[in-house]
Each structure stands twice: as C-alpha cells, then as structure tokens.
Amino acid sequence: MDMILRAFFSFFVSSSTAVLNRVEKKYYILCGCCGMVTSFAYSVASIYFTAPMASLLSCVALTIVSQLLSHTVERPSLIFTVSGIMPIVPGSLLFKTCNAFAENNYTQTVSYGAQAILVGISIALGFFFNEAFAAILAQLRTHKKD
C-alpha cells in the first residue's frame, strides 16, 4: 500500500511541476510517469544504498527514461527530467537540518545538512549524466548517417 501511495503522489507532484513549467498538456501524463519511475528507482535503491547513492541511481534511471521519451515524442529531455526529479528533491532533509539548528542540536544539523548536500550533488550529477547521455546519442546518430 505504501508503494502505491508513493507512486500516486510522485505522479501528482511531477505532473503538477509540468503544469507549473507550462509543458504542453499532452505531456502531463508522461512527466508524471517519469516521476513515478524516479520514485520507484529511489525506493528500490534506498533498500541497498545510502540516500545520496540512491538519489544518483534514481537520477540515472530518470535520465534513461527521459532520453527515451525525448526521442519518442521529439521534445527536449529537460521537460521530463525537471518534472521527474521532483520526488527525490531533499526537502525533508533541509527541513530536518533547519529544525535541528533551531533546537541547538548541532551534531544533527551537520549530519542532516551533509546528507542534503550530498543528495543535491547526486541530483546535479544526474543532470550532468542526462546531458552527457544526450550528447553521446547525438554523436551516434550523426555517425549512423555517414
């Protein structure tokens, strides 16, 4: 049941992000599905890895899905990547960091803050992999045409 709720809310968050970013209406469902894939990949990876590594692996999964969708519907992959990344943004870690700081619990502040930074770096690396993957695919396409 928990997985179904997570999938529903991930779909909702990613679709809502697509609405806020003024993506064409016909891509709302695809953007929501990207969020579901990211959330599922994160859930599975978090069983075996730490939060930053799980974020990185879910970003790689999102990269693959967004590139496939990009080539299928002939739209930029960033449309799907930005919407799909929302379920793993470290908002709760940042809240916990601020809360621990307000309570003068500095060891917890540093711990949560470091985790939030590492998750943020993992997400940035995911965007980097997305662009690198797109460049590799473009190179392969130009070599096939020759």
Tab-separated table of C-alpha atoms in Angstrom:
chain	number	residue	atom	x	y	z
A	1	MET	CA	0.000	0.000	0.000
A	2	ASP	CA	2.860	2.357	0.821
A	3	MET	CA	4.340	1.850	-2.642
A	4	ILE	CA	1.009	2.625	-4.320
A	5	LEU	CA	0.620	5.859	-2.351
A	6	ARG	CA	4.199	6.855	-3.119
A	7	ALA	CA	3.612	6.186	-6.829
A	8	PHE	CA	0.388	8.221	-6.816
A	9	PHE	CA	1.911	11.205	-5.058
A	10	SER	CA	5.051	11.065	-7.196
A	11	PHE	CA	2.860	11.112	-10.289
A	12	PHE	CA	0.887	14.027	-8.871
A	13	VAL	CA	3.985	16.041	-7.909
A	14	SER	CA	5.673	15.502	-11.267
A	15	SER	CA	2.539	16.297	-13.250
A	16	SER	CA	1.986	19.426	-11.157
A	17	THR	CA	5.548	20.517	-11.842
A	18	ALA	CA	4.877	20.080	-15.553
A	19	VAL	CA	1.812	22.311	-15.209
A	20	LEU	CA	3.827	24.968	-13.356
A	21	ASN	CA	6.545	24.835	-16.026
A	22	ARG	CA	3.948	25.276	-18.769
A	23	VAL	CA	4.649	21.996	-20.502
A	24	GLU	CA	2.138	21.116	-23.221
A	25	LYS	CA	-0.931	19.372	-21.799
A	26	LYS	CA	-0.405	16.211	-23.803
A	27	TYR	CA	2.858	15.549	-21.921
A	28	TYR	CA	1.488	15.813	-18.371
A	29	ILE	CA	0.989	12.058	-18.080
A	30	LEU	CA	4.479	11.318	-19.417
A	31	CYS	CA	6.000	13.773	-16.935
A	32	GLY	CA	4.039	12.104	-14.149
A	33	CYS	CA	5.279	8.693	-15.259
A	34	CYS	CA	8.859	9.988	-15.124
A	35	GLY	CA	8.270	10.964	-11.504
A	36	MET	CA	6.883	7.517	-10.761
A	37	VAL	CA	9.932	5.863	-12.323
A	38	THR	CA	12.261	8.075	-10.298
A	39	SER	CA	10.397	7.379	-7.082
A	40	PHE	CA	10.325	3.637	-7.711
A	41	ALA	CA	14.036	3.567	-8.556
A	42	TYR	CA	14.790	5.549	-5.395
A	43	SER	CA	12.667	3.228	-3.254
A	44	VAL	CA	14.416	0.140	-4.569
A	45	ALA	CA	17.902	1.677	-4.411
A	46	SER	CA	17.386	3.032	-0.881
A	47	ILE	CA	16.988	-0.541	0.358
A	48	TYR	CA	20.576	-1.310	-0.611
A	49	PHE	CA	22.324	2.076	-0.625
A	50	THR	CA	22.516	5.357	1.281
A	51	ALA	CA	20.287	8.292	0.332
A	52	PRO	CA	22.879	10.079	-1.862
A	53	MET	CA	23.702	6.913	-3.801
A	54	ALA	CA	20.023	6.028	-4.153
A	55	SER	CA	19.405	9.550	-5.488
A	56	LEU	CA	22.191	9.163	-8.012
A	57	LEU	CA	20.895	5.791	-9.206
A	58	SER	CA	17.341	7.092	-9.496
A	59	CYS	CA	18.660	10.072	-11.489
A	60	VAL	CA	20.389	7.664	-13.863
A	61	ALA	CA	17.106	5.771	-14.283
A	62	LEU	CA	15.323	9.071	-14.911
A	63	THR	CA	17.976	10.025	-17.463
A	64	ILE	CA	17.403	6.861	-19.455
A	65	VAL	CA	13.619	7.213	-19.367
A	66	SER	CA	13.656	10.923	-20.215
A	67	GLN	CA	16.018	10.366	-23.144
A	68	LEU	CA	13.820	7.567	-24.486
A	69	LEU	CA	10.729	9.743	-24.156
A	70	SER	CA	12.575	12.657	-25.697
A	71	HIS	CA	13.381	10.680	-28.811
A	72	THR	CA	9.916	9.139	-28.940
A	73	VAL	CA	7.945	12.400	-28.781
A	74	GLU	CA	10.699	14.611	-30.244
A	75	ARG	CA	10.798	17.093	-27.390
A	76	PRO	CA	13.724	18.157	-25.176
A	77	SER	CA	14.530	15.670	-22.438
A	78	LEU	CA	14.700	18.501	-19.918
A	79	ILE	CA	10.883	18.640	-19.931
A	80	PHE	CA	10.753	15.151	-18.481
A	81	THR	CA	13.870	15.424	-16.339
A	82	VAL	CA	12.811	18.547	-14.424
A	83	SER	CA	9.374	17.119	-13.693
A	84	GLY	CA	10.691	13.662	-12.884
A	85	ILE	CA	13.325	14.839	-10.429
A	86	MET	CA	10.841	16.405	-8.006
A	87	PRO	CA	10.035	13.287	-5.947
A	88	ILE	CA	13.646	12.988	-4.767
A	89	VAL	CA	14.441	16.636	-4.024
A	90	PRO	CA	15.789	16.689	-0.434
A	91	GLY	CA	13.162	18.980	1.074
A	92	SER	CA	12.629	16.880	4.174
A	93	LEU	CA	16.370	16.745	4.847
A	94	LEU	CA	16.588	20.518	4.612
A	95	PHE	CA	13.647	20.844	6.991
A	96	LYS	CA	15.313	18.460	9.450
A	97	THR	CA	18.528	20.473	9.155
A	98	CYS	CA	16.784	23.744	9.990
A	99	ASN	CA	14.800	22.114	12.791
A	100	ALA	CA	17.923	20.629	14.400
A	101	PHE	CA	19.654	24.007	14.096
A	102	ALA	CA	16.727	25.756	15.782
A	103	GLU	CA	16.892	23.220	18.614
A	104	ASN	CA	20.659	23.868	19.037
A	105	ASN	CA	21.399	20.239	18.146
A	106	TYR	CA	24.466	20.947	16.049
A	107	THR	CA	25.606	17.367	15.504
A	108	GLN	CA	22.237	16.527	13.937
A	109	THR	CA	22.379	19.786	11.983
A	110	VAL	CA	25.700	18.833	10.440
A	111	SER	CA	24.546	15.280	9.766
A	112	TYR	CA	21.299	16.267	8.049
A	113	GLY	CA	22.959	19.162	6.239
A	114	ALA	CA	25.713	16.952	4.871
A	115	GLN	CA	23.139	14.423	3.669
A	116	ALA	CA	21.111	17.164	1.973
A	117	ILE	CA	24.224	18.490	0.241
A	118	LEU	CA	25.220	15.019	-0.928
A	119	VAL	CA	21.729	14.353	-2.290
A	120	GLY	CA	21.836	17.719	-4.063
A	121	ILE	CA	25.193	16.841	-5.601
A	122	SER	CA	23.766	13.495	-6.697
A	123	ILE	CA	20.879	15.255	-8.414
A	124	ALA	CA	23.306	17.638	-10.124
A	125	LEU	CA	25.334	14.652	-11.310
A	126	GLY	CA	22.096	13.144	-12.617
A	127	PHE	CA	21.518	16.248	-14.736
A	128	PHE	CA	25.123	16.036	-15.920
A	129	PHE	CA	24.623	12.396	-16.930
A	130	ASN	CA	21.465	13.412	-18.783
A	131	GLU	CA	23.348	15.931	-20.897
A	132	ALA	CA	26.291	13.578	-21.448
A	133	PHE	CA	23.950	10.775	-22.476
A	134	ALA	CA	22.170	13.106	-24.899
A	135	ALA	CA	25.491	14.146	-26.442
A	136	ILE	CA	26.542	10.513	-26.875
A	137	LEU	CA	23.241	9.665	-28.542
A	138	ALA	CA	23.607	12.663	-30.868
A	139	GLN	CA	27.124	11.533	-31.811
A	140	LEU	CA	25.879	8.020	-32.533
A	141	ARG	CA	23.090	9.371	-34.738
A	142	THR	CA	25.484	11.510	-36.773
A	143	HIS	CA	27.865	8.571	-37.247
A	144	LYS	CA	24.999	6.339	-38.429
A	145	LYS	CA	24.027	8.899	-41.073
A	146	ASP	CA	27.558	8.967	-42.501
